Short mmCIF file of C-alpha atoms in Angstrom, two decimals:
data_model
loop_
_atom_site.label_atom_id
_atom_site.label_comp_id
_atom_site.label_asym_id
_atom_site.label_seq_id
_atom_site.Cartn_x
_atom_site.Cartn_y
_atom_site.Cartn_z
CA MET A 1 91.56 97.44 146.44
CA ASP A 2 88.07 96.19 147.25
CA GLU A 3 87.06 92.56 147.80
CA THR A 4 85.68 92.14 144.27
CA VAL A 5 88.97 93.14 142.64
CA ALA A 6 90.97 91.04 145.13
CA GLU A 7 88.85 87.99 144.31
CA PHE A 8 89.31 88.65 140.59
CA PHE A 9 93.09 88.74 141.07
CA LYS A 10 92.98 85.58 143.17
CA ARG A 11 90.98 83.58 140.63
CA THR A 12 93.09 84.84 137.72
CA ILE A 13 96.38 83.91 139.40
CA LEU A 14 95.03 80.53 140.51
CA LYS A 15 94.46 79.41 136.92
CA ILE A 16 98.07 80.16 135.93
CA PRO A 17 100.17 76.95 135.97
CA MET A 18 103.07 77.11 138.43
CA THR A 19 105.54 76.39 135.62
CA GLU A 20 104.36 79.55 133.81
CA MET A 21 103.79 81.78 136.83
CA MET A 22 107.01 83.80 136.71
CA THR A 23 106.94 84.11 132.91
CA ILE A 24 103.37 85.43 132.85
CA LEU A 25 103.91 87.82 135.76
CA LYS A 26 106.99 89.29 134.07
CA ALA A 27 105.08 89.67 130.80
CA TRP A 28 102.31 91.42 132.75
CA GLY A 29 104.84 93.96 133.97
CA PHE A 30 102.79 95.36 136.85
CA LEU A 31 105.04 93.96 139.60
CA SER A 32 108.69 94.93 139.42
CA GLU A 33 111.58 92.49 139.30
CA ASN A 34 112.53 93.42 142.87
CA GLN A 35 108.99 92.81 144.12
CA LEU A 36 108.83 89.41 142.45
CA GLN A 37 112.14 88.43 144.08
CA THR A 38 110.56 88.90 147.51
CA VAL A 39 108.01 86.16 146.76
CA ASN A 40 108.66 82.50 147.51
CA PHE A 41 107.56 80.72 144.32
CA ARG A 42 108.27 77.28 145.84
CA GLN A 43 105.54 77.44 148.45
CA ARG A 44 102.05 76.01 148.07
CA LYS A 45 100.05 77.69 145.35
CA GLU A 46 97.35 78.95 147.73
CA SER A 47 99.98 80.72 149.84
CA LEU A 48 101.73 82.06 146.75
CA VAL A 49 98.46 83.50 145.43
CA GLN A 50 97.81 85.20 148.76
CA ASP A 51 101.28 86.81 148.73
CA LEU A 52 100.83 88.04 145.15
CA VAL A 53 97.40 89.50 145.89
CA LEU A 54 98.87 91.38 148.88
CA LEU A 55 101.60 92.79 146.65
CA CYS A 56 99.00 93.95 144.15
CA GLU A 57 97.00 95.52 146.96
CA LYS A 58 100.05 97.45 148.18
CA LYS A 59 100.54 98.82 144.66
CA ARG A 60 96.85 99.85 144.56
CA ALA A 61 96.09 97.57 141.64
CA SER A 62 92.84 98.28 139.83
CA LEU A 63 90.24 96.18 138.06
CA ASN A 64 91.89 97.08 134.77
CA ASP A 65 95.25 95.77 136.03
CA ALA A 66 93.60 92.44 136.83
CA ALA A 67 91.98 92.41 133.40
CA ILE A 68 95.37 92.99 131.74
CA LEU A 69 96.79 90.03 133.68
CA ASP A 70 93.91 87.92 132.39
CA ILE A 71 94.70 89.05 128.83
CA VAL A 72 98.34 88.02 129.27
CA TYR A 73 97.25 84.58 130.52
CA THR A 74 94.89 84.22 127.55
CA GLN A 75 97.66 85.23 125.12
CA PHE A 76 99.78 82.37 126.44
CA HIS A 77 96.84 79.95 126.09
CA ARG A 78 95.13 81.37 123.00
CA HIS A 79 95.21 78.00 121.20
CA GLN A 80 92.84 76.59 123.81
CA LYS A 81 90.06 78.87 122.58
CA VAL A 82 87.84 78.79 119.53
CA TRP A 83 87.87 82.00 117.51
CA ASP A 84 85.37 83.55 115.12
CA VAL A 85 86.61 85.76 112.29
CA PHE A 86 85.38 89.13 111.09
CA ARG A 87 86.54 90.56 107.80
CA MET A 88 86.74 94.30 107.31
CA SER A 89 85.82 95.84 103.97
CA ARG A 90 85.96 99.36 102.56
CA GLU A 91 83.76 101.05 100.03
CA PRO A 92 85.10 100.91 96.45
CA GLY A 93 87.61 103.69 95.84
CA GLU A 94 87.90 104.55 99.54
CA ASP A 95 91.43 105.53 100.51
CA ILE A 96 93.28 103.77 103.31
CA ASP A 97 93.85 106.22 106.13
CA LEU A 98 96.76 106.17 108.50
CA PHE A 99 95.61 104.15 111.49
CA ASP A 100 95.77 105.73 114.94
CA MET A 101 95.65 102.94 117.52
CA GLU A 102 95.03 105.25 120.46
CA GLN A 103 92.14 106.93 118.67
CA PHE A 104 90.72 103.50 117.82
CA LYS A 105 90.83 102.49 121.49
CA ARG A 106 89.05 105.64 122.60
CA SER A 107 86.38 105.30 119.93
CA PHE A 108 85.88 101.57 120.56
CA LYS A 109 85.43 102.11 124.29
CA LYS A 110 83.18 105.15 123.89
CA ILE A 111 80.82 103.43 121.45
CA LEU A 112 80.45 100.26 123.52
CA GLN A 113 79.88 102.16 126.76
CA ARG A 114 77.33 104.37 125.05
CA ALA A 115 75.43 101.32 123.78
CA LEU A 116 75.72 99.28 126.98
CA LYS A 117 76.00 100.95 130.36
CA ASN A 118 77.55 98.09 132.31
CA VAL A 119 80.60 96.92 130.36
CA THR A 120 84.33 96.99 131.10
CA ILE A 121 86.88 97.16 128.29
CA SER A 122 90.63 96.64 128.60
CA PHE A 123 93.35 96.84 125.96
CA ARG A 124 96.84 95.39 125.63
CA ASP A 125 99.10 96.10 122.69
CA ALA A 126 100.84 93.15 121.09
CA GLU A 127 103.35 92.56 118.34
CA GLU A 128 102.65 93.12 114.62
CA ASN A 129 100.39 96.16 115.18
CA ALA A 130 97.84 94.03 117.03
CA VAL A 131 95.74 95.00 120.01
CA TRP A 132 94.06 92.56 122.39
CA ILE A 133 90.72 93.72 123.73
CA ARG A 134 89.00 92.16 126.72
CA ILE A 135 85.28 92.84 127.12
CA ALA A 136 83.31 91.88 130.23
CA TRP A 137 79.62 92.20 129.46
CA GLY A 138 76.95 93.29 131.86
CA SER A 139 73.39 94.45 131.31
CA GLN A 140 71.21 97.37 132.21
CA TYR A 141 70.75 96.00 135.72
CA ARG A 142 73.79 93.73 136.21
CA LYS A 143 77.44 94.57 136.64
CA PRO A 144 79.92 93.11 134.12
CA ASN A 145 80.73 89.44 134.65
CA GLN A 146 84.54 89.38 134.79
CA TYR A 147 84.63 85.59 134.58
CA ARG A 148 82.91 85.25 131.20
CA PRO A 149 84.68 87.83 129.03
CA VAL A 150 85.06 88.03 125.26
CA TYR A 151 88.51 88.58 123.76
CA VAL A 152 89.05 90.42 120.51
CA VAL A 153 92.34 90.49 118.61
CA TYR A 154 92.49 93.25 116.04
CA TYR A 155 95.35 93.62 113.54
CA SER A 156 95.21 97.22 112.40
CA GLN A 157 97.09 96.63 109.13
CA THR A 158 95.00 93.64 108.04
CA PRO A 159 91.28 93.27 107.18
CA TYR A 160 90.66 90.74 109.97
CA ALA A 161 89.63 90.74 113.61
CA PHE A 162 89.33 87.61 115.76
CA THR A 163 86.79 87.19 118.56
CA SER A 164 86.73 84.37 121.07
CA SER A 165 83.54 82.33 120.94
CA SER A 166 81.05 83.31 123.61
CA GLN A 167 77.72 82.08 124.91
CA LEU A 168 76.56 85.70 124.80
CA ARG A 169 75.97 85.62 121.06
CA SER A 170 73.55 88.53 121.23
CA ASN A 171 76.44 90.93 121.84
CA ILE A 172 78.41 89.93 118.74
CA PRO A 173 76.50 92.29 116.38
CA LEU A 174 77.35 95.13 118.74
CA LEU A 175 81.04 94.36 118.25
CA GLY A 176 80.57 94.51 114.49
CA GLN A 177 78.86 97.89 114.76
CA THR A 178 81.71 99.15 116.91
CA PHE A 179 84.31 98.20 114.30
CA GLU A 180 82.31 100.19 111.75
CA THR A 181 83.81 103.30 113.33
CA HIS A 182 86.87 102.65 111.18
CA ASN A 183 85.69 99.97 108.73
CA SER A 184 82.57 98.42 107.29
CA THR A 185 82.35 95.10 109.11
CA THR A 186 81.05 92.00 107.34
CA PRO A 187 81.00 88.68 109.21
CA LEU A 188 82.68 85.87 107.32
CA GLN A 189 80.77 82.68 106.68
CA GLU A 190 80.84 81.33 110.21
CA ARG A 191 83.92 79.29 110.87
CA SER A 192 86.09 78.41 113.84
CA LEU A 193 89.82 78.97 113.77
CA GLY A 194 92.79 78.61 116.04
CA LEU A 195 94.59 81.94 116.37
CA ASP A 196 97.72 81.07 114.45
CA ILE A 197 98.99 82.78 111.28
CA ASN A 198 100.56 79.54 110.06
CA MET A 199 97.53 77.34 110.75
CA ASP A 200 97.01 74.43 108.39
CA SER A 201 94.12 75.39 106.08
CA ARG A 202 92.76 71.84 106.29
CA ILE A 203 91.62 72.55 109.85
CA ILE A 204 89.44 75.39 108.60
CA HIS A 205 88.03 73.07 105.93
CA GLU A 206 87.34 70.40 108.52
CA ASN A 207 85.40 72.82 110.75
CA ARG A 208 83.37 74.07 107.79
CA ILE A 209 82.38 70.51 106.83
CA GLU A 210 81.34 69.76 110.41
CA LYS A 211 79.16 72.88 110.55
CA GLU A 212 77.54 71.91 107.25
CA ARG A 213 76.89 68.40 108.61
CA VAL A 214 75.27 69.78 111.77
CA GLN A 215 73.11 72.13 109.70
CA ARG A 216 72.04 69.29 107.40
CA VAL A 217 71.18 66.92 110.27
CA THR A 218 69.25 69.67 112.05
CA GLN A 219 67.20 70.43 108.93
CA GLU A 220 66.52 66.73 108.35
CA THR A 221 65.34 66.39 111.94
CA PHE A 222 63.27 69.55 112.36
CA GLY A 223 62.54 70.49 108.75
CA TYR A 224 62.93 73.85 107.03
CA TYR A 225 59.89 75.54 108.53
CA PRO A 226 59.22 77.30 111.87
CA GLN A 227 58.43 74.92 114.70
CA PRO A 228 55.07 74.76 116.50
CA ARG A 229 55.06 76.85 119.65
CA LEU A 230 55.49 74.72 122.76
CA GLU A 231 56.51 75.98 126.20
CA PHE A 232 57.49 72.78 128.00
CA ALA A 233 58.08 69.04 127.75
CA GLN A 234 58.03 66.66 130.70
CA TYR A 235 59.70 63.25 131.11
CA LYS A 236 58.92 60.84 133.93
CA LEU A 237 61.64 58.24 134.43
CA GLU A 238 61.00 54.83 136.04
CA THR A 239 63.91 52.51 135.35
CA LYS A 240 66.42 50.37 137.15
CA PHE A 241 69.96 51.61 137.57
CA LYS A 242 72.33 50.30 134.89
CA SER A 243 76.10 50.42 135.07
CA ASP A 244 79.10 48.68 133.54
CA LEU A 245 80.60 48.50 137.03
CA ASN A 246 79.73 45.49 139.16
CA GLY A 247 78.18 45.89 142.57
CA GLY A 248 77.19 49.06 144.34
CA ILE A 249 74.15 50.09 146.35
CA LEU A 250 72.16 51.32 143.36
CA ALA A 251 72.91 48.19 141.30
CA GLU A 252 71.39 46.02 144.05
CA ARG A 253 68.27 48.14 144.33
CA GLU A 254 65.12 46.30 143.26
CA GLU A 255 62.88 49.35 143.10
CA PRO A 256 63.22 51.47 139.93
CA LEU A 257 64.70 54.92 140.10
CA ARG A 258 62.07 57.62 139.72
CA CYS A 259 62.59 61.20 138.67
CA LEU A 260 60.85 63.94 136.76
CA ILE A 261 62.63 66.09 134.15
CA LYS A 262 61.04 69.19 132.68
CA PHE A 263 62.33 71.35 129.81
CA SER A 264 60.75 74.79 129.51
CA SER A 265 61.20 77.75 127.18
CA PRO A 266 59.02 80.43 125.58
CA HIS A 267 59.58 78.49 122.33
CA LEU A 268 60.94 75.08 123.29
CA LEU A 269 61.12 73.43 119.85
CA GLU A 270 62.97 76.35 118.28
CA ALA A 271 65.34 76.30 121.26
CA LEU A 272 66.01 72.58 120.76
CA LYS A 273 66.52 73.16 117.03
CA ALA A 274 69.18 75.79 117.81
CA LEU A 275 71.21 73.66 120.26
CA ALA A 276 73.45 71.79 117.80
CA PRO A 277 74.16 74.72 115.42
CA ALA A 278 75.13 76.81 118.46
CA GLY A 279 77.60 74.13 119.55
CA ILE A 280 75.79 73.48 122.84
CA ALA A 281 74.80 69.90 121.96
CA ASP A 282 75.91 67.21 119.53
CA ALA A 283 73.97 66.41 116.38
CA PRO A 284 71.71 64.57 116.08
CA LEU A 285 69.86 65.26 119.32
CA SER A 286 68.38 62.43 121.35
CA PRO A 287 65.19 60.93 119.83
CA LEU A 288 63.52 61.63 123.17
CA LEU A 289 63.74 65.33 122.27
CA THR A 290 63.27 65.22 118.51
CA CYS A 291 60.19 62.99 118.62
CA ILE A 292 57.99 65.68 120.19
CA PRO A 293 56.57 67.11 116.90
CA ASN A 294 55.99 63.66 115.32
CA LYS A 295 54.26 62.17 118.35
CA GLY A 296 52.30 65.33 119.11
CA MET A 297 53.05 64.86 122.81
CA ASN A 298 54.94 66.74 125.48
CA TYR A 299 54.40 64.26 128.35
CA PHE A 300 56.54 61.11 128.27
CA LYS A 301 57.02 58.18 130.62
CA ILE A 302 60.28 56.21 130.25
CA ARG A 303 60.32 52.65 131.57
CA ASP A 304 62.43 49.52 131.12
CA LYS A 305 61.44 47.36 128.18
#
């Protein structure tokens, strides 16, 4: 087991709470009951992690084994994630074929690896004819990032698949194309769900209203038309330190704090416009950012009134 895989195991085990450690390791099933009994689970977590990594190394654990452990951890903590939904649809009159899960896995993996050279895909079967898929994305020149994966939960007997929200939004269409191997994939109107069959429908409604609010505020702020092309905006700050806490070195400083902040992008205003709808920033954005088109400026100096 090379250093990269060992580090992946270490970081995966470290995020498992001590109270859940034995439960998750047993659910993982890679280490036997006898092997787990040789480990002192009452020692410090750092030492425990080291012992578990050594056990995995002795069993010649692979990158895929570490990925499966990460899937198990995510299954236990799936409610901490935000999930997007894809709905599958068939052509009118198309018969429903018997679903072969193993064939689906082979096809899914083959199509993704054909489209993107550097990607690792791991599967774990779950109850109710579901399969959990873990995808670590790379690029043409970069190896897959194992610490920013996307999880997909696919129920073969239902028209839905769930994908964990990811900052790598550009890869989501590729997932949809991959599902087209067995179904025609149509994204639902974007919504965020907790992965729970018995979820209260009001939560879905609440998320939809919030997305509509963000979209409305963004359109009111930036308008309905393409933004002027601007590559940077610069802010020079000269202001005294302010804090609700009394005292402190900075609070006693007479000279103003000075700093320079620069935002740059090939299309800065369109990037700012996309922040809130993407969930990266709250809506509305700060007036210091949204005032750029109205003022016709991209150099600002901020001082105390």
